[in-house]
Structures are given as C-alpha cells and as structure tokens.
Amino acid sequence: MNGGASQIDTFDMKPGRRTGGPFRPIQTNVNGIQICEYLPQLARMTDKLGIIRSMRTQSPDHPAASITCTPAIARPSECRTPKLGR
C-alpha cells in the first residue's frame, strides 16, 4: 500500500527498541497482541484479523514486492504470486 502507515507505527511496534516507532502500543482483545494507540476500534476487533508480521519476497525493493502482493496489478511473467491452498 503506497503511502500507508508503517508497520512499526501500527501492528509491529517493537516498543522499547531502537527501531520502534514514536507511538505507544495498546492491548487488543487478543491476549499478547498489541497495536497502535491510535487504532482503538481495531483493537476491539483484533480477534477478527489475520495479522502478517513478516513477509519475504525475492526482491529487496518495495515497488516489486507491491506488484507481487497486489492482485489488481498486471504482473511480469517472472513474478510468482503468493498462493493459498492449491
């Protein structure tokens, strides 16, 4: 998502670490999961989410990875898309 909020400012905050963002985490309705203090309504619905906190692609840059993860964009033939199931 171009222009979207960073993962360290939303769902993977890393509080107390040098690489952490400037915002505080709050507890969600799922034990052990915390998200940004500016997402309180989402914190009440976290049991309905599937949060992916790590992802890997063959490309080290964001634009190519965005193409891989965005179904509406035409993909180059060498780009393998993520799959679920068969």
PDB file of N, CA and C in Angstrom:
ATOM      1  N   MET A   1       0.851  -1.168   0.000  1.00  0.00           N
ATOM      2  CA  MET A   1       0.000   0.000   0.000  1.00  0.00           C
ATOM      3  C   MET A   1       0.900   1.234   0.000  1.00  0.00           C
ATOM      4  N   ASN A   2       1.001   1.870  -1.117  1.00  0.00           N
ATOM      5  CA  ASN A   2       1.823   3.070  -1.209  1.00  0.00           C
ATOM      6  C   ASN A   2       1.238   4.184  -0.352  1.00  0.00           C
ATOM      7  N   GLY A   3       2.095   4.795   0.445  1.00  0.00           N
ATOM      8  CA  GLY A   3       1.653   5.889   1.294  1.00  0.00           C
ATOM      9  C   GLY A   3       0.977   5.446   2.576  1.00  0.00           C
ATOM     10  N   GLY A   4       0.908   4.163   2.806  1.00  0.00           N
ATOM     11  CA  GLY A   4       0.269   3.657   4.013  1.00  0.00           C
ATOM     12  C   GLY A   4       1.167   3.833   5.238  1.00  0.00           C
ATOM     13  N   ALA A   5       0.565   3.648   6.386  1.00  0.00           N
ATOM     14  CA  ALA A   5       1.315   3.757   7.640  1.00  0.00           C
ATOM     15  C   ALA A   5       2.326   2.617   7.749  1.00  0.00           C
ATOM     16  N   SER A   6       3.446   2.893   8.363  1.00  0.00           N
ATOM     17  CA  SER A   6       4.498   1.901   8.556  1.00  0.00           C
ATOM     18  C   SER A   6       4.057   0.834   9.560  1.00  0.00           C
ATOM     19  N   GLN A   7       4.585  -0.380   9.383  1.00  0.00           N
ATOM     20  CA  GLN A   7       4.254  -1.456  10.319  1.00  0.00           C
ATOM     21  C   GLN A   7       4.727  -1.144  11.739  1.00  0.00           C
ATOM     22  N   ILE A   8       5.809  -0.377  11.892  1.00  0.00           N
ATOM     23  CA  ILE A   8       6.264  -0.063  13.256  1.00  0.00           C
ATOM     24  C   ILE A   8       5.400   1.015  13.900  1.00  0.00           C
ATOM     25  N   ASP A   9       4.502   1.628  13.128  1.00  0.00           N
ATOM     26  CA  ASP A   9       3.570   2.613  13.669  1.00  0.00           C
ATOM     27  C   ASP A   9       2.161   2.054  13.819  1.00  0.00           C
ATOM     28  N   THR A  10       1.955   0.789  13.459  1.00  0.00           N
ATOM     29  CA  THR A  10       0.609   0.224  13.502  1.00  0.00           C
ATOM     30  C   THR A  10       0.549  -1.135  14.194  1.00  0.00           C
ATOM     31  N   PHE A  11       1.056  -2.189  13.545  1.00  0.00           N
ATOM     32  CA  PHE A  11       0.852  -3.560  14.025  1.00  0.00           C
ATOM     33  C   PHE A  11       2.094  -4.262  14.557  1.00  0.00           C
ATOM     34  N   ASP A  12       3.269  -3.752  14.309  1.00  0.00           N
ATOM     35  CA  ASP A  12       4.513  -4.397  14.751  1.00  0.00           C
ATOM     36  C   ASP A  12       5.404  -3.334  15.370  1.00  0.00           C
ATOM     37  N   MET A  13       4.969  -2.799  16.484  1.00  0.00           N
ATOM     38  CA  MET A  13       5.530  -1.565  17.037  1.00  0.00           C
ATOM     39  C   MET A  13       6.910  -1.685  17.660  1.00  0.00           C
ATOM     40  N   LYS A  14       7.280  -2.834  18.162  1.00  0.00           N
ATOM     41  CA  LYS A  14       8.587  -3.027  18.803  1.00  0.00           C
ATOM     42  C   LYS A  14       8.850  -1.999  19.915  1.00  0.00           C
ATOM     43  N   PRO A  15       7.969  -1.908  20.894  1.00  0.00           N
ATOM     44  CA  PRO A  15       8.150  -0.921  21.962  1.00  0.00           C
ATOM     45  C   PRO A  15       9.435  -1.146  22.747  1.00  0.00           C
ATOM     46  N   GLY A  16      10.097  -0.055  23.086  1.00  0.00           N
ATOM     47  CA  GLY A  16      11.312  -0.114  23.878  1.00  0.00           C
ATOM     48  C   GLY A  16      12.571  -0.433  23.082  1.00  0.00           C
ATOM     49  N   ARG A  17      12.450  -0.639  21.792  1.00  0.00           N
ATOM     50  CA  ARG A  17      13.621  -0.920  20.966  1.00  0.00           C
ATOM     51  C   ARG A  17      14.018   0.321  20.176  1.00  0.00           C
ATOM     52  N   ARG A  18      15.259   0.367  19.784  1.00  0.00           N
ATOM     53  CA  ARG A  18      15.772   1.482  18.994  1.00  0.00           C
ATOM     54  C   ARG A  18      15.017   1.626  17.677  1.00  0.00           C
ATOM     55  N   THR A  19      14.571   0.494  17.128  1.00  0.00           N
ATOM     56  CA  THR A  19      13.869   0.508  15.845  1.00  0.00           C
ATOM     57  C   THR A  19      12.367   0.725  15.981  1.00  0.00           C
ATOM     58  N   GLY A  20      11.879   0.908  17.198  1.00  0.00           N
ATOM     59  CA  GLY A  20      10.451   1.113  17.418  1.00  0.00           C
ATOM     60  C   GLY A  20       9.993   2.488  16.969  1.00  0.00           C
ATOM     61  N   GLY A  21       8.702   2.619  16.723  1.00  0.00           N
ATOM     62  CA  GLY A  21       8.123   3.896  16.302  1.00  0.00           C
ATOM     63  C   GLY A  21       7.832   4.811  17.483  1.00  0.00           C
ATOM     64  N   PRO A  22       7.280   6.002  17.201  1.00  0.00           N
ATOM     65  CA  PRO A  22       7.053   7.000  18.242  1.00  0.00           C
ATOM     66  C   PRO A  22       5.762   6.802  19.040  1.00  0.00           C
ATOM     67  N   PHE A  23       4.880   5.904  18.616  1.00  0.00           N
ATOM     68  CA  PHE A  23       3.582   5.759  19.267  1.00  0.00           C
ATOM     69  C   PHE A  23       3.589   4.648  20.307  1.00  0.00           C
ATOM     70  N   ARG A  24       2.600   4.693  21.211  1.00  0.00           N
ATOM     71  CA  ARG A  24       2.511   3.686  22.266  1.00  0.00           C
ATOM     72  C   ARG A  24       1.593   2.541  21.845  1.00  0.00           C
ATOM     73  N   PRO A  25       1.903   1.326  22.270  1.00  0.00           N
ATOM     74  CA  PRO A  25       1.013   0.197  21.987  1.00  0.00           C
ATOM     75  C   PRO A  25      -0.126   0.127  22.999  1.00  0.00           C
ATOM     76  N   ILE A  26      -1.266  -0.412  22.565  1.00  0.00           N
ATOM     77  CA  ILE A  26      -2.371  -0.708  23.469  1.00  0.00           C
ATOM     78  C   ILE A  26      -2.719  -2.185  23.313  1.00  0.00           C
ATOM     79  N   GLN A  27      -3.296  -2.748  24.362  1.00  0.00           N
ATOM     80  CA  GLN A  27      -3.702  -4.152  24.328  1.00  0.00           C
ATOM     81  C   GLN A  27      -4.947  -4.296  23.452  1.00  0.00           C
ATOM     82  N   THR A  28      -5.027  -5.401  22.737  1.00  0.00           N
ATOM     83  CA  THR A  28      -6.207  -5.704  21.924  1.00  0.00           C
ATOM     84  C   THR A  28      -7.067  -6.727  22.656  1.00  0.00           C
ATOM     85  N   ASN A  29      -8.138  -7.167  22.003  1.00  0.00           N
ATOM     86  CA  ASN A  29      -8.976  -8.192  22.618  1.00  0.00           C
ATOM     87  C   ASN A  29      -8.394  -9.597  22.432  1.00  0.00           C
ATOM     88  N   VAL A  30      -7.183  -9.684  21.891  1.00  0.00           N
ATOM     89  CA  VAL A  30      -6.471 -10.958  21.768  1.00  0.00           C
ATOM     90  C   VAL A  30      -5.261 -10.900  22.698  1.00  0.00           C
ATOM     91  N   ASN A  31      -5.181 -11.834  23.616  1.00  0.00           N
ATOM     92  CA  ASN A  31      -4.093 -11.855  24.584  1.00  0.00           C
ATOM     93  C   ASN A  31      -2.735 -11.904  23.875  1.00  0.00           C
ATOM     94  N   GLY A  32      -1.841 -10.991  24.234  1.00  0.00           N
ATOM     95  CA  GLY A  32      -0.492 -10.978  23.694  1.00  0.00           C
ATOM     96  C   GLY A  32      -0.298 -10.149  22.440  1.00  0.00           C
ATOM     97  N   ILE A  33      -1.368  -9.615  21.863  1.00  0.00           N
ATOM     98  CA  ILE A  33      -1.244  -8.777  20.669  1.00  0.00           C
ATOM     99  C   ILE A  33      -1.544  -7.330  21.039  1.00  0.00           C
ATOM    100  N   GLN A  34      -0.612  -6.464  20.715  1.00  0.00           N
ATOM    101  CA  GLN A  34      -0.776  -5.031  20.932  1.00  0.00           C
ATOM    102  C   GLN A  34      -0.660  -4.320  19.590  1.00  0.00           C
ATOM    103  N   ILE A  35      -1.439  -3.239  19.432  1.00  0.00           N
ATOM    104  CA  ILE A  35      -1.344  -2.410  18.237  1.00  0.00           C
ATOM    105  C   ILE A  35      -1.293  -0.950  18.664  1.00  0.00           C
ATOM    106  N   CYS A  36      -1.190  -0.064  17.708  1.00  0.00           N
ATOM    107  CA  CYS A  36      -1.005   1.359  17.962  1.00  0.00           C
ATOM    108  C   CYS A  36      -2.160   1.973  18.755  1.00  0.00           C
ATOM    109  N   GLU A  37      -1.811   2.877  19.631  1.00  0.00           N
ATOM    110  CA  GLU A  37      -2.791   3.580  20.454  1.00  0.00           C
ATOM    111  C   GLU A  37      -3.828   4.347  19.621  1.00  0.00           C
ATOM    112  N   TYR A  38      -3.535   4.643  18.381  1.00  0.00           N
ATOM    113  CA  TYR A  38      -4.457   5.375  17.521  1.00  0.00           C
ATOM    114  C   TYR A  38      -5.419   4.455  16.760  1.00  0.00           C
ATOM    115  N   LEU A  39      -5.421   3.170  17.102  1.00  0.00           N
ATOM    116  CA  LEU A  39      -6.325   2.205  16.470  1.00  0.00           C
ATOM    117  C   LEU A  39      -7.206   1.498  17.508  1.00  0.00           C
ATOM    118  N   PRO A  40      -7.879   2.246  18.392  1.00  0.00           N
ATOM    119  CA  PRO A  40      -8.638   1.601  19.472  1.00  0.00           C
ATOM    120  C   PRO A  40      -9.827   0.775  18.985  1.00  0.00           C
ATOM    121  N   GLN A  41     -10.505   1.209  17.926  1.00  0.00           N
ATOM    122  CA  GLN A  41     -11.635   0.414  17.425  1.00  0.00           C
ATOM    123  C   GLN A  41     -11.143  -0.900  16.831  1.00  0.00           C
ATOM    124  N   LEU A  42     -10.027  -0.838  16.137  1.00  0.00           N
ATOM    125  CA  LEU A  42      -9.436  -2.056  15.579  1.00  0.00           C
ATOM    126  C   LEU A  42      -8.948  -2.988  16.695  1.00  0.00           C
ATOM    127  N   ALA A  43      -8.473  -2.399  17.785  1.00  0.00           N
ATOM    128  CA  ALA A  43      -8.020  -3.207  18.929  1.00  0.00           C
ATOM    129  C   ALA A  43      -9.169  -4.030  19.510  1.00  0.00           C
ATOM    130  N   ARG A  44     -10.384  -3.503  19.432  1.00  0.00           N
ATOM    131  CA  ARG A  44     -11.551  -4.233  19.932  1.00  0.00           C
ATOM    132  C   ARG A  44     -12.000  -5.344  18.980  1.00  0.00           C
ATOM    133  N   MET A  45     -11.496  -5.347  17.743  1.00  0.00           N
ATOM    134  CA  MET A  45     -11.892  -6.347  16.747  1.00  0.00           C
ATOM    135  C   MET A  45     -10.725  -7.218  16.280  1.00  0.00           C
ATOM    136  N   THR A  46      -9.625  -7.211  16.997  1.00  0.00           N
ATOM    137  CA  THR A  46      -8.426  -7.921  16.563  1.00  0.00           C
ATOM    138  C   THR A  46      -8.651  -9.422  16.429  1.00  0.00           C
ATOM    139  N   ASP A  47      -9.588  -9.971  17.176  1.00  0.00           N
ATOM    140  CA  ASP A  47      -9.875 -11.406  17.047  1.00  0.00           C
ATOM    141  C   ASP A  47     -10.455 -11.756  15.677  1.00  0.00           C
ATOM    142  N   LYS A  48     -10.812 -10.768  14.893  1.00  0.00           N
ATOM    143  CA  LYS A  48     -11.355 -10.990  13.544  1.00  0.00           C
ATOM    144  C   LYS A  48     -10.296 -10.792  12.455  1.00  0.00           C
ATOM    145  N   LEU A  49      -9.059 -10.436  12.833  1.00  0.00           N
ATOM    146  CA  LEU A  49      -7.998 -10.117  11.880  1.00  0.00           C
ATOM    147  C   LEU A  49      -7.031 -11.282  11.697  1.00  0.00           C
ATOM    148  N   GLY A  50      -6.345 -11.266  10.587  1.00  0.00           N
ATOM    149  CA  GLY A  50      -5.196 -12.139  10.349  1.00  0.00           C
ATOM    150  C   GLY A  50      -4.000 -11.217  10.136  1.00  0.00           C
ATOM    151  N   ILE A  51      -3.164 -11.041  11.142  1.00  0.00           N
ATOM    152  CA  ILE A  51      -2.050 -10.104  11.065  1.00  0.00           C
ATOM    153  C   ILE A  51      -0.805 -10.835  10.591  1.00  0.00           C
ATOM    154  N   ILE A  52      -0.231 -10.362   9.490  1.00  0.00           N
ATOM    155  CA  ILE A  52       1.019 -10.922   8.967  1.00  0.00           C
ATOM    156  C   ILE A  52       2.137  -9.994   9.408  1.00  0.00           C
ATOM    157  N   ARG A  53       3.019 -10.474  10.263  1.00  0.00           N
ATOM    158  CA  ARG A  53       4.084  -9.621  10.789  1.00  0.00           C
ATOM    159  C   ARG A  53       5.426  -9.844  10.106  1.00  0.00           C
ATOM    160  N   SER A  54       5.501 -10.800   9.240  1.00  0.00           N
ATOM    161  CA  SER A  54       6.734 -10.980   8.483  1.00  0.00           C
ATOM    162  C   SER A  54       6.373 -11.519   7.107  1.00  0.00           C
ATOM    163  N   MET A  55       7.110 -11.055   6.132  1.00  0.00           N
ATOM    164  CA  MET A  55       6.853 -11.466   4.765  1.00  0.00           C
ATOM    165  C   MET A  55       8.157 -11.417   4.005  1.00  0.00           C
ATOM    166  N   ARG A  56       8.300 -12.255   3.010  1.00  0.00           N
ATOM    167  CA  ARG A  56       9.554 -12.310   2.266  1.00  0.00           C
ATOM    168  C   ARG A  56       9.263 -12.413   0.783  1.00  0.00           C
ATOM    169  N   THR A  57      10.024 -11.678  -0.005  1.00  0.00           N
ATOM    170  CA  THR A  57       9.960 -11.799  -1.466  1.00  0.00           C
ATOM    171  C   THR A  57      11.381 -11.955  -1.982  1.00  0.00           C
ATOM    172  N   GLN A  58      11.512 -12.287  -3.248  1.00  0.00           N
ATOM    173  CA  GLN A  58      12.831 -12.415  -3.858  1.00  0.00           C
ATOM    174  C   GLN A  58      13.447 -11.052  -4.155  1.00  0.00           C
ATOM    175  N   SER A  59      12.629 -10.013  -4.171  1.00  0.00           N
ATOM    176  CA  SER A  59      13.094  -8.673  -4.497  1.00  0.00           C
ATOM    177  C   SER A  59      13.293  -7.848  -3.225  1.00  0.00           C
ATOM    178  N   PRO A  60      14.421  -7.152  -3.094  1.00  0.00           N
ATOM    179  CA  PRO A  60      14.667  -6.368  -1.885  1.00  0.00           C
ATOM    180  C   PRO A  60      13.983  -4.999  -1.887  1.00  0.00           C
ATOM    181  N   ASP A  61      13.327  -4.619  -2.983  1.00  0.00           N
ATOM    182  CA  ASP A  61      12.733  -3.277  -3.002  1.00  0.00           C
ATOM    183  C   ASP A  61      11.209  -3.324  -2.908  1.00  0.00           C
ATOM    184  N   HIS A  62      10.640  -2.264  -2.375  1.00  0.00           N
ATOM    185  CA  HIS A  62       9.204  -2.209  -2.148  1.00  0.00           C
ATOM    186  C   HIS A  62       8.355  -2.209  -3.422  1.00  0.00           C
ATOM    187  N   PRO A  63       8.703  -1.478  -4.487  1.00  0.00           N
ATOM    188  CA  PRO A  63       7.827  -1.474  -5.674  1.00  0.00           C
ATOM    189  C   PRO A  63       7.587  -2.866  -6.264  1.00  0.00           C
ATOM    190  N   ALA A  64       8.627  -3.664  -6.399  1.00  0.00           N
ATOM    191  CA  ALA A  64       8.446  -5.008  -6.952  1.00  0.00           C
ATOM    192  C   ALA A  64       7.623  -5.877  -6.005  1.00  0.00           C
ATOM    193  N   ALA A  65       7.838  -5.749  -4.712  1.00  0.00           N
ATOM    194  CA  ALA A  65       7.062  -6.513  -3.735  1.00  0.00           C
ATOM    195  C   ALA A  65       5.602  -6.072  -3.750  1.00  0.00           C
ATOM    196  N   SER A  66       5.349  -4.786  -3.973  1.00  0.00           N
ATOM    197  CA  SER A  66       3.973  -4.293  -4.063  1.00  0.00           C
ATOM    198  C   SER A  66       3.249  -4.926  -5.238  1.00  0.00           C
ATOM    199  N   ILE A  67       3.940  -5.095  -6.338  1.00  0.00           N
ATOM    200  CA  ILE A  67       3.342  -5.744  -7.509  1.00  0.00           C
ATOM    201  C   ILE A  67       3.010  -7.192  -7.182  1.00  0.00           C
ATOM    202  N   THR A  68       3.898  -7.868  -6.472  1.00  0.00           N
ATOM    203  CA  THR A  68       3.673  -9.264  -6.102  1.00  0.00           C
ATOM    204  C   THR A  68       2.433  -9.416  -5.231  1.00  0.00           C
ATOM    205  N   CYS A  69       2.206  -8.459  -4.347  1.00  0.00           N
ATOM    206  CA  CYS A  69       1.137  -8.586  -3.353  1.00  0.00           C
ATOM    207  C   CYS A  69      -0.158  -7.893  -3.742  1.00  0.00           C
ATOM    208  N   THR A  70      -0.230  -7.250  -4.877  1.00  0.00           N
ATOM    209  CA  THR A  70      -1.427  -6.533  -5.285  1.00  0.00           C
ATOM    210  C   THR A  70      -2.070  -7.240  -6.470  1.00  0.00           C
ATOM    211  N   PRO A  71      -3.172  -7.936  -6.247  1.00  0.00           N
ATOM    212  CA  PRO A  71      -3.780  -8.722  -7.317  1.00  0.00           C
ATOM    213  C   PRO A  71      -4.272  -7.902  -8.514  1.00  0.00           C
ATOM    214  N   ALA A  72      -4.600  -6.621  -8.335  1.00  0.00           N
ATOM    215  CA  ALA A  72      -5.163  -5.826  -9.426  1.00  0.00           C
ATOM    216  C   ALA A  72      -4.108  -5.334 -10.414  1.00  0.00           C
ATOM    217  N   ILE A  73      -2.830  -5.508 -10.110  1.00  0.00           N
ATOM    218  CA  ILE A  73      -1.763  -5.033 -10.988  1.00  0.00           C
ATOM    219  C   ILE A  73      -1.287  -6.179 -11.874  1.00  0.00           C
ATOM    220  N   ALA A  74      -1.159  -5.915 -13.175  1.00  0.00           N
ATOM    221  CA  ALA A  74      -0.632  -6.934 -14.089  1.00  0.00           C
ATOM    222  C   ALA A  74       0.802  -7.268 -13.688  1.00  0.00           C
ATOM    223  N   ARG A  75       1.113  -8.553 -13.634  1.00  0.00           N
ATOM    224  CA  ARG A  75       2.425  -8.995 -13.157  1.00  0.00           C
ATOM    225  C   ARG A  75       3.332  -9.383 -14.319  1.00  0.00           C
ATOM    226  N   PRO A  76       4.607  -9.078 -14.182  1.00  0.00           N
ATOM    227  CA  PRO A  76       5.564  -9.594 -15.173  1.00  0.00           C
ATOM    228  C   PRO A  76       5.593 -11.124 -15.115  1.00  0.00           C
ATOM    229  N   SER A  77       5.930 -11.763 -16.204  1.00  0.00           N
ATOM    230  CA  SER A  77       5.872 -13.221 -16.260  1.00  0.00           C
ATOM    231  C   SER A  77       6.792 -13.901 -15.258  1.00  0.00           C
ATOM    232  N   GLU A  78       7.885 -13.261 -14.877  1.00  0.00           N
ATOM    233  CA  GLU A  78       8.814 -13.896 -13.924  1.00  0.00           C
ATOM    234  C   GLU A  78       8.387 -13.723 -12.471  1.00  0.00           C
ATOM    235  N   CYS A  79       7.338 -12.978 -12.234  1.00  0.00           N
ATOM    236  CA  CYS A  79       6.890 -12.685 -10.865  1.00  0.00           C
ATOM    237  C   CYS A  79       5.942 -13.772 -10.386  1.00  0.00           C
ATOM    238  N   ARG A  80       6.306 -14.477  -9.325  1.00  0.00           N
ATOM    239  CA  ARG A  80       5.450 -15.518  -8.766  1.00  0.00           C
ATOM    240  C   ARG A  80       4.583 -14.909  -7.678  1.00  0.00           C
ATOM    241  N   THR A  81       3.296 -15.130  -7.744  1.00  0.00           N
ATOM    242  CA  THR A  81       2.365 -14.542  -6.794  1.00  0.00           C
ATOM    243  C   THR A  81       2.161 -15.446  -5.586  1.00  0.00           C
ATOM    244  N   PRO A  82       1.812 -14.862  -4.447  1.00  0.00           N
ATOM    245  CA  PRO A  82       1.518 -15.684  -3.266  1.00  0.00           C
ATOM    246  C   PRO A  82       0.271 -16.527  -3.515  1.00  0.00           C
ATOM    247  N   LYS A  83       0.224 -17.702  -2.949  1.00  0.00           N
ATOM    248  CA  LYS A  83      -0.910 -18.591  -3.154  1.00  0.00           C
ATOM    249  C   LYS A  83      -1.358 -19.172  -1.819  1.00  0.00           C
ATOM    250  N   LEU A  84      -2.647 -19.440  -1.719  1.00  0.00           N
ATOM    251  CA  LEU A  84      -3.220 -20.153  -0.586  1.00  0.00           C
ATOM    252  C   LEU A  84      -3.847 -21.422  -1.120  1.00  0.00           C
ATOM    253  N   GLY A  85      -3.609 -22.521  -0.492  1.00  0.00           N
ATOM    254  CA  GLY A  85      -4.175 -23.773  -0.963  1.00  0.00           C
ATOM    255  C   GLY A  85      -3.458 -24.296  -2.190  1.00  0.00           C
ATOM    256  N   ARG A  86      -4.213 -24.854  -3.138  1.00  0.00           N
ATOM    257  CA  ARG A  86      -3.605 -25.448  -4.335  1.00  0.00           C
ATOM    258  C   ARG A  86      -3.161 -24.433  -5.318  1.00  0.00           C
TER     259      ARG A  86
END
